[in-house]
Amino acid sequence: MVQYGQLLFDKLIGAAAWGELVTRAAGERIELALLFDPAVQGLHRFPWEMMHGPDDFLAKEAAVTRLVARPAVGAAGAKPPTLRVPPRVLFV
């Protein structure tokens, strides 16, 4: 599980960028808000909340949230997005 979490971390953030985020946060809690292009379905399926940084799982050090893109208010044919795959796990 740790190795998989490290792989996710390396692919999305990386140690150098994380170090910069931690420095800029200056001891404050970090929130990572993930927003992927809805057309790239494969990225949505990964359990990004399992990312493991240099020291521990990021969920212990940062809030990891997912943002879901929606059509602009008033856009022609705008409707809420439909989840095609039910969530497997809910992290609270």
Short mmCIF file of N, CA, C and O in Angstrom, two decimals:
data_model
loop_
_atom_site.label_atom_id
_atom_site.label_comp_id
_atom_site.label_asym_id
_atom_site.label_seq_id
_atom_site.Cartn_x
_atom_site.Cartn_y
_atom_site.Cartn_z
N MET A 1 0.83 -1.17 0.00
CA MET A 1 0.00 0.00 0.00
C MET A 1 0.89 1.25 0.00
O MET A 1 0.58 2.21 -0.69
N VAL A 2 1.96 1.24 0.77
CA VAL A 2 2.87 2.38 0.83
C VAL A 2 3.51 2.61 -0.54
O VAL A 2 3.58 3.74 -1.03
N GLN A 3 3.96 1.53 -1.18
CA GLN A 3 4.60 1.67 -2.49
C GLN A 3 3.63 2.23 -3.52
O GLN A 3 4.00 3.08 -4.33
N TYR A 4 2.39 1.77 -3.50
CA TYR A 4 1.38 2.29 -4.42
C TYR A 4 1.12 3.77 -4.14
O TYR A 4 1.05 4.59 -5.06
N GLY A 5 1.02 4.12 -2.87
CA GLY A 5 0.83 5.51 -2.49
C GLY A 5 1.99 6.39 -2.91
O GLY A 5 1.79 7.54 -3.34
N GLN A 6 3.21 5.86 -2.82
CA GLN A 6 4.39 6.61 -3.26
C GLN A 6 4.38 6.82 -4.77
O GLN A 6 4.74 7.89 -5.27
N LEU A 7 3.93 5.80 -5.50
CA LEU A 7 3.84 5.91 -6.96
C LEU A 7 2.83 7.00 -7.34
O LEU A 7 3.11 7.84 -8.21
N LEU A 8 1.68 7.01 -6.69
CA LEU A 8 0.69 8.05 -6.96
C LEU A 8 1.27 9.44 -6.67
O LEU A 8 1.11 10.37 -7.46
N PHE A 9 1.94 9.56 -5.54
CA PHE A 9 2.55 10.83 -5.14
C PHE A 9 3.58 11.29 -6.17
O PHE A 9 3.58 12.44 -6.60
N ASP A 10 4.45 10.38 -6.57
CA ASP A 10 5.51 10.72 -7.53
C ASP A 10 4.92 11.17 -8.86
O ASP A 10 5.44 12.09 -9.49
N LYS A 11 3.86 10.54 -9.29
CA LYS A 11 3.27 10.87 -10.59
C LYS A 11 2.48 12.17 -10.56
O LYS A 11 2.45 12.90 -11.55
N LEU A 12 1.86 12.49 -9.44
CA LEU A 12 1.02 13.70 -9.39
C LEU A 12 1.78 14.92 -8.87
O LEU A 12 1.64 16.01 -9.41
N ILE A 13 2.62 14.74 -7.85
CA ILE A 13 3.25 15.90 -7.20
C ILE A 13 4.78 15.84 -7.30
O ILE A 13 5.40 16.73 -7.86
N GLY A 14 5.37 14.82 -6.72
CA GLY A 14 6.82 14.71 -6.69
C GLY A 14 7.41 15.37 -5.45
O GLY A 14 6.83 16.29 -4.88
N ALA A 15 8.57 14.88 -5.04
CA ALA A 15 9.20 15.34 -3.80
C ALA A 15 9.60 16.81 -3.86
O ALA A 15 9.44 17.54 -2.88
N ALA A 16 10.11 17.28 -4.99
CA ALA A 16 10.55 18.68 -5.10
C ALA A 16 9.38 19.64 -4.94
O ALA A 16 9.45 20.60 -4.17
N ALA A 17 8.29 19.38 -5.66
CA ALA A 17 7.10 20.25 -5.57
C ALA A 17 6.50 20.19 -4.17
O ALA A 17 6.07 21.21 -3.63
N TRP A 18 6.48 18.99 -3.57
CA TRP A 18 5.94 18.86 -2.21
C TRP A 18 6.77 19.66 -1.22
O TRP A 18 6.24 20.35 -0.35
N GLY A 19 8.09 19.59 -1.35
CA GLY A 19 8.96 20.36 -0.47
C GLY A 19 8.67 21.86 -0.58
O GLY A 19 8.64 22.57 0.43
N GLU A 20 8.44 22.33 -1.79
CA GLU A 20 8.10 23.74 -2.00
C GLU A 20 6.76 24.08 -1.36
O GLU A 20 6.60 25.13 -0.73
N LEU A 21 5.78 23.19 -1.50
CA LEU A 21 4.47 23.42 -0.87
C LEU A 21 4.58 23.50 0.65
O LEU A 21 3.99 24.37 1.28
N VAL A 22 5.34 22.58 1.22
CA VAL A 22 5.50 22.54 2.68
C VAL A 22 6.20 23.82 3.15
O VAL A 22 5.80 24.42 4.15
N THR A 23 7.22 24.26 2.41
CA THR A 23 7.93 25.49 2.78
C THR A 23 6.99 26.70 2.72
O THR A 23 6.95 27.51 3.64
N ARG A 24 6.21 26.80 1.65
CA ARG A 24 5.30 27.93 1.50
C ARG A 24 4.16 27.89 2.52
O ARG A 24 3.64 28.93 2.92
N ALA A 25 3.77 26.69 2.93
CA ALA A 25 2.68 26.57 3.90
C ALA A 25 3.11 27.07 5.28
O ALA A 25 2.26 27.46 6.09
N ALA A 26 4.40 27.04 5.56
CA ALA A 26 4.95 27.55 6.82
C ALA A 26 4.20 27.02 8.04
O ALA A 26 3.81 27.76 8.92
N GLY A 27 3.98 25.70 8.06
CA GLY A 27 3.34 25.08 9.22
C GLY A 27 1.83 25.01 9.16
O GLY A 27 1.22 24.36 9.99
N GLU A 28 1.22 25.71 8.21
CA GLU A 28 -0.25 25.64 8.05
C GLU A 28 -0.62 24.36 7.33
O GLU A 28 0.18 23.78 6.61
N ARG A 29 -1.85 23.92 7.51
CA ARG A 29 -2.33 22.72 6.84
C ARG A 29 -2.44 22.99 5.34
O ARG A 29 -2.84 24.06 4.92
N ILE A 30 -2.09 22.00 4.54
CA ILE A 30 -2.13 22.09 3.08
C ILE A 30 -3.38 21.40 2.58
O ILE A 30 -3.73 20.32 3.05
N GLU A 31 -4.05 22.03 1.64
CA GLU A 31 -5.19 21.39 0.99
C GLU A 31 -4.86 21.20 -0.48
O GLU A 31 -4.52 22.16 -1.17
N LEU A 32 -4.93 19.96 -0.94
CA LEU A 32 -4.75 19.65 -2.35
C LEU A 32 -6.13 19.42 -2.95
O LEU A 32 -6.83 18.49 -2.55
N ALA A 33 -6.51 20.26 -3.87
CA ALA A 33 -7.80 20.11 -4.54
C ALA A 33 -7.52 19.60 -5.95
O ALA A 33 -6.89 20.29 -6.75
N LEU A 34 -7.93 18.38 -6.23
CA LEU A 34 -7.64 17.74 -7.51
C LEU A 34 -8.79 17.97 -8.48
O LEU A 34 -9.95 17.70 -8.17
N LEU A 35 -8.47 18.46 -9.66
CA LEU A 35 -9.46 18.68 -10.71
C LEU A 35 -8.86 18.17 -12.01
O LEU A 35 -7.85 18.68 -12.48
N PHE A 36 -9.44 17.11 -12.54
CA PHE A 36 -8.96 16.53 -13.78
C PHE A 36 -9.98 16.78 -14.89
O PHE A 36 -11.17 16.92 -14.62
N ASP A 37 -9.50 16.81 -16.10
CA ASP A 37 -10.38 16.95 -17.26
C ASP A 37 -11.37 15.78 -17.25
O ASP A 37 -10.96 14.62 -17.18
N PRO A 38 -12.67 16.07 -17.28
CA PRO A 38 -13.66 14.98 -17.24
C PRO A 38 -13.48 13.96 -18.37
O PRO A 38 -13.87 12.81 -18.24
N ALA A 39 -12.88 14.38 -19.47
CA ALA A 39 -12.69 13.48 -20.60
C ALA A 39 -11.63 12.42 -20.32
O ALA A 39 -11.59 11.38 -20.97
N VAL A 40 -10.78 12.65 -19.33
CA VAL A 40 -9.70 11.71 -19.02
C VAL A 40 -10.19 10.81 -17.88
O VAL A 40 -9.81 10.98 -16.72
N GLN A 41 -11.03 9.87 -18.22
CA GLN A 41 -11.68 9.01 -17.23
C GLN A 41 -10.69 8.21 -16.38
O GLN A 41 -10.92 7.97 -15.21
N GLY A 42 -9.58 7.81 -16.95
CA GLY A 42 -8.62 6.98 -16.23
C GLY A 42 -8.07 7.65 -14.98
O GLY A 42 -7.84 7.00 -13.97
N LEU A 43 -7.87 8.97 -15.02
CA LEU A 43 -7.31 9.67 -13.86
C LEU A 43 -8.28 9.71 -12.70
O LEU A 43 -7.87 9.79 -11.54
N HIS A 44 -9.56 9.66 -12.98
CA HIS A 44 -10.57 9.74 -11.93
C HIS A 44 -10.65 8.44 -11.11
O HIS A 44 -11.13 8.45 -9.99
N ARG A 45 -10.18 7.36 -11.68
CA ARG A 45 -10.32 6.06 -11.03
C ARG A 45 -9.25 5.78 -9.98
O ARG A 45 -9.41 4.91 -9.15
N PHE A 46 -8.14 6.53 -10.02
CA PHE A 46 -7.06 6.28 -9.06
C PHE A 46 -7.45 6.80 -7.67
O PHE A 46 -8.05 7.86 -7.54
N PRO A 47 -7.07 6.07 -6.62
CA PRO A 47 -7.37 6.52 -5.25
C PRO A 47 -6.31 7.54 -4.78
O PRO A 47 -5.42 7.22 -3.99
N TRP A 48 -6.38 8.76 -5.28
CA TRP A 48 -5.39 9.79 -4.99
C TRP A 48 -5.27 10.08 -3.50
O TRP A 48 -4.23 10.54 -3.03
N GLU A 49 -6.31 9.80 -2.75
CA GLU A 49 -6.27 10.02 -1.30
C GLU A 49 -5.25 9.12 -0.62
O GLU A 49 -4.91 9.34 0.53
N MET A 50 -4.77 8.10 -1.32
CA MET A 50 -3.77 7.18 -0.77
C MET A 50 -2.34 7.64 -1.00
O MET A 50 -1.40 6.94 -0.66
N MET A 51 -2.14 8.83 -1.57
CA MET A 51 -0.78 9.28 -1.86
C MET A 51 0.09 9.25 -0.60
O MET A 51 -0.34 9.65 0.48
N HIS A 52 1.30 8.75 -0.78
CA HIS A 52 2.26 8.65 0.32
C HIS A 52 3.45 9.52 -0.03
O HIS A 52 4.16 9.26 -1.00
N GLY A 53 3.65 10.59 0.73
CA GLY A 53 4.75 11.51 0.49
C GLY A 53 6.06 11.03 1.08
O GLY A 53 6.18 9.87 1.47
N PRO A 54 7.02 11.94 1.20
CA PRO A 54 8.33 11.55 1.72
C PRO A 54 8.29 11.00 3.15
O PRO A 54 9.11 10.19 3.51
N ASP A 55 7.32 11.46 3.96
CA ASP A 55 7.29 11.05 5.37
C ASP A 55 6.16 10.11 5.73
O ASP A 55 6.32 9.25 6.58
N ASP A 56 4.99 10.30 5.12
CA ASP A 56 3.82 9.53 5.53
C ASP A 56 2.73 9.72 4.48
O ASP A 56 2.93 10.42 3.48
N PHE A 57 1.58 9.13 4.73
CA PHE A 57 0.45 9.34 3.83
C PHE A 57 0.05 10.81 3.90
O PHE A 57 0.00 11.41 4.96
N LEU A 58 -0.23 11.41 2.75
CA LEU A 58 -0.55 12.83 2.71
C LEU A 58 -1.81 13.16 3.48
O LEU A 58 -1.96 14.28 3.98
N ALA A 59 -2.72 12.21 3.59
CA ALA A 59 -3.97 12.47 4.32
C ALA A 59 -3.69 12.82 5.78
O ALA A 59 -4.52 13.44 6.43
N LYS A 60 -2.52 12.46 6.29
CA LYS A 60 -2.14 12.83 7.66
C LYS A 60 -1.60 14.25 7.72
O LYS A 60 -1.59 14.87 8.77
N GLU A 61 -1.11 14.76 6.59
CA GLU A 61 -0.47 16.07 6.54
C GLU A 61 -1.28 17.10 5.76
O GLU A 61 -1.06 18.29 5.91
N ALA A 62 -2.16 16.64 4.89
CA ALA A 62 -2.87 17.54 3.99
C ALA A 62 -4.29 17.05 3.78
O ALA A 62 -4.57 15.87 3.93
N ALA A 63 -5.15 17.97 3.41
CA ALA A 63 -6.51 17.60 3.03
C ALA A 63 -6.49 17.37 1.52
O ALA A 63 -6.04 18.22 0.76
N VAL A 64 -6.94 16.22 1.08
CA VAL A 64 -7.00 15.89 -0.35
C VAL A 64 -8.47 15.85 -0.74
O VAL A 64 -9.22 15.02 -0.23
N THR A 65 -8.86 16.76 -1.61
CA THR A 65 -10.25 16.80 -2.07
C THR A 65 -10.28 16.69 -3.58
O THR A 65 -9.30 17.01 -4.26
N ARG A 66 -11.40 16.25 -4.08
CA ARG A 66 -11.58 16.17 -5.53
C ARG A 66 -12.64 17.18 -5.94
O ARG A 66 -13.70 17.25 -5.33
N LEU A 67 -12.34 17.93 -6.96
CA LEU A 67 -13.29 18.88 -7.51
C LEU A 67 -13.91 18.26 -8.75
O LEU A 67 -13.21 17.68 -9.57
N VAL A 68 -15.20 18.37 -8.87
CA VAL A 68 -15.90 17.81 -10.03
C VAL A 68 -16.32 18.96 -10.92
O VAL A 68 -17.05 19.86 -10.49
N ALA A 69 -15.83 18.96 -12.14
CA ALA A 69 -16.18 20.02 -13.09
C ALA A 69 -17.64 19.89 -13.48
O ALA A 69 -18.15 18.79 -13.66
N ARG A 70 -18.33 21.03 -13.58
CA ARG A 70 -19.72 21.03 -14.00
C ARG A 70 -19.88 22.07 -15.11
O ARG A 70 -19.10 23.00 -15.19
N PRO A 71 -20.92 21.92 -15.89
CA PRO A 71 -21.17 22.93 -16.93
C PRO A 71 -21.46 24.27 -16.28
O PRO A 71 -21.95 24.34 -15.15
N ALA A 72 -21.14 25.34 -16.97
CA ALA A 72 -21.39 26.69 -16.45
C ALA A 72 -22.88 26.89 -16.23
O ALA A 72 -23.72 26.37 -16.98
N VAL A 73 -23.22 27.65 -15.18
CA VAL A 73 -24.62 27.94 -14.89
C VAL A 73 -25.22 28.67 -16.07
O VAL A 73 -24.64 29.62 -16.59
N GLY A 74 -26.36 28.22 -16.51
CA GLY A 74 -27.04 28.84 -17.63
C GLY A 74 -26.57 28.35 -18.99
O GLY A 74 -27.09 28.79 -20.02
N ALA A 75 -25.57 27.46 -19.01
CA ALA A 75 -25.09 26.95 -20.30
C ALA A 75 -26.18 26.09 -20.93
O ALA A 75 -26.94 25.42 -20.24
N ALA A 76 -26.25 26.13 -22.24
CA ALA A 76 -27.25 25.34 -22.96
C ALA A 76 -27.07 23.87 -22.64
O ALA A 76 -25.98 23.32 -22.75
N GLY A 77 -28.13 23.23 -22.21
CA GLY A 77 -28.09 21.80 -21.91
C GLY A 77 -27.33 21.45 -20.65
O GLY A 77 -26.97 20.30 -20.45
N ALA A 78 -27.05 22.44 -19.79
CA ALA A 78 -26.29 22.18 -18.56
C ALA A 78 -27.08 21.27 -17.63
O ALA A 78 -28.26 21.47 -17.40
N LYS A 79 -26.43 20.24 -17.15
CA LYS A 79 -27.04 19.34 -16.17
C LYS A 79 -25.92 18.79 -15.30
O LYS A 79 -24.76 18.77 -15.73
N PRO A 80 -26.23 18.36 -14.09
CA PRO A 80 -25.18 17.82 -13.22
C PRO A 80 -24.50 16.61 -13.86
O PRO A 80 -25.14 15.85 -14.61
N PRO A 81 -23.20 16.43 -13.60
CA PRO A 81 -22.50 15.27 -14.16
C PRO A 81 -23.03 13.97 -13.56
O PRO A 81 -23.53 13.94 -12.45
N THR A 82 -22.95 12.91 -14.33
CA THR A 82 -23.40 11.60 -13.89
C THR A 82 -22.18 10.73 -13.58
O THR A 82 -21.26 10.65 -14.38
N LEU A 83 -22.18 10.13 -12.40
CA LEU A 83 -21.11 9.18 -12.07
C LEU A 83 -21.44 7.84 -12.70
O LEU A 83 -22.49 7.28 -12.44
N ARG A 84 -20.54 7.35 -13.50
CA ARG A 84 -20.77 6.07 -14.16
C ARG A 84 -20.32 4.89 -13.30
O ARG A 84 -20.73 3.78 -13.52
N VAL A 85 -19.46 5.17 -12.35
CA VAL A 85 -18.96 4.13 -11.45
C VAL A 85 -19.23 4.60 -10.03
O VAL A 85 -18.83 5.67 -9.63
N PRO A 86 -19.93 3.78 -9.24
CA PRO A 86 -20.19 4.21 -7.85
C PRO A 86 -18.88 4.27 -7.06
O PRO A 86 -17.95 3.52 -7.33
N PRO A 87 -18.80 5.17 -6.10
CA PRO A 87 -17.60 5.25 -5.27
C PRO A 87 -17.35 3.93 -4.54
O PRO A 87 -18.29 3.28 -4.08
N ARG A 88 -16.10 3.54 -4.44
CA ARG A 88 -15.76 2.29 -3.76
C ARG A 88 -15.52 2.51 -2.28
O ARG A 88 -15.83 1.69 -1.46
N VAL A 89 -14.91 3.67 -1.95
CA VAL A 89 -14.55 3.94 -0.57
C VAL A 89 -14.83 5.43 -0.30
O VAL A 89 -14.57 6.27 -1.15
N LEU A 90 -15.32 5.72 0.87
CA LEU A 90 -15.53 7.11 1.28
C LEU A 90 -14.56 7.42 2.39
O LEU A 90 -14.54 6.75 3.42
N PHE A 91 -13.68 8.41 2.16
CA PHE A 91 -12.73 8.83 3.18
C PHE A 91 -13.33 10.00 3.91
O PHE A 91 -13.77 10.96 3.31
N VAL A 92 -13.35 9.94 5.24
CA VAL A 92 -13.89 11.03 6.04
C VAL A 92 -12.83 11.48 7.03
O VAL A 92 -12.16 10.70 7.61
#
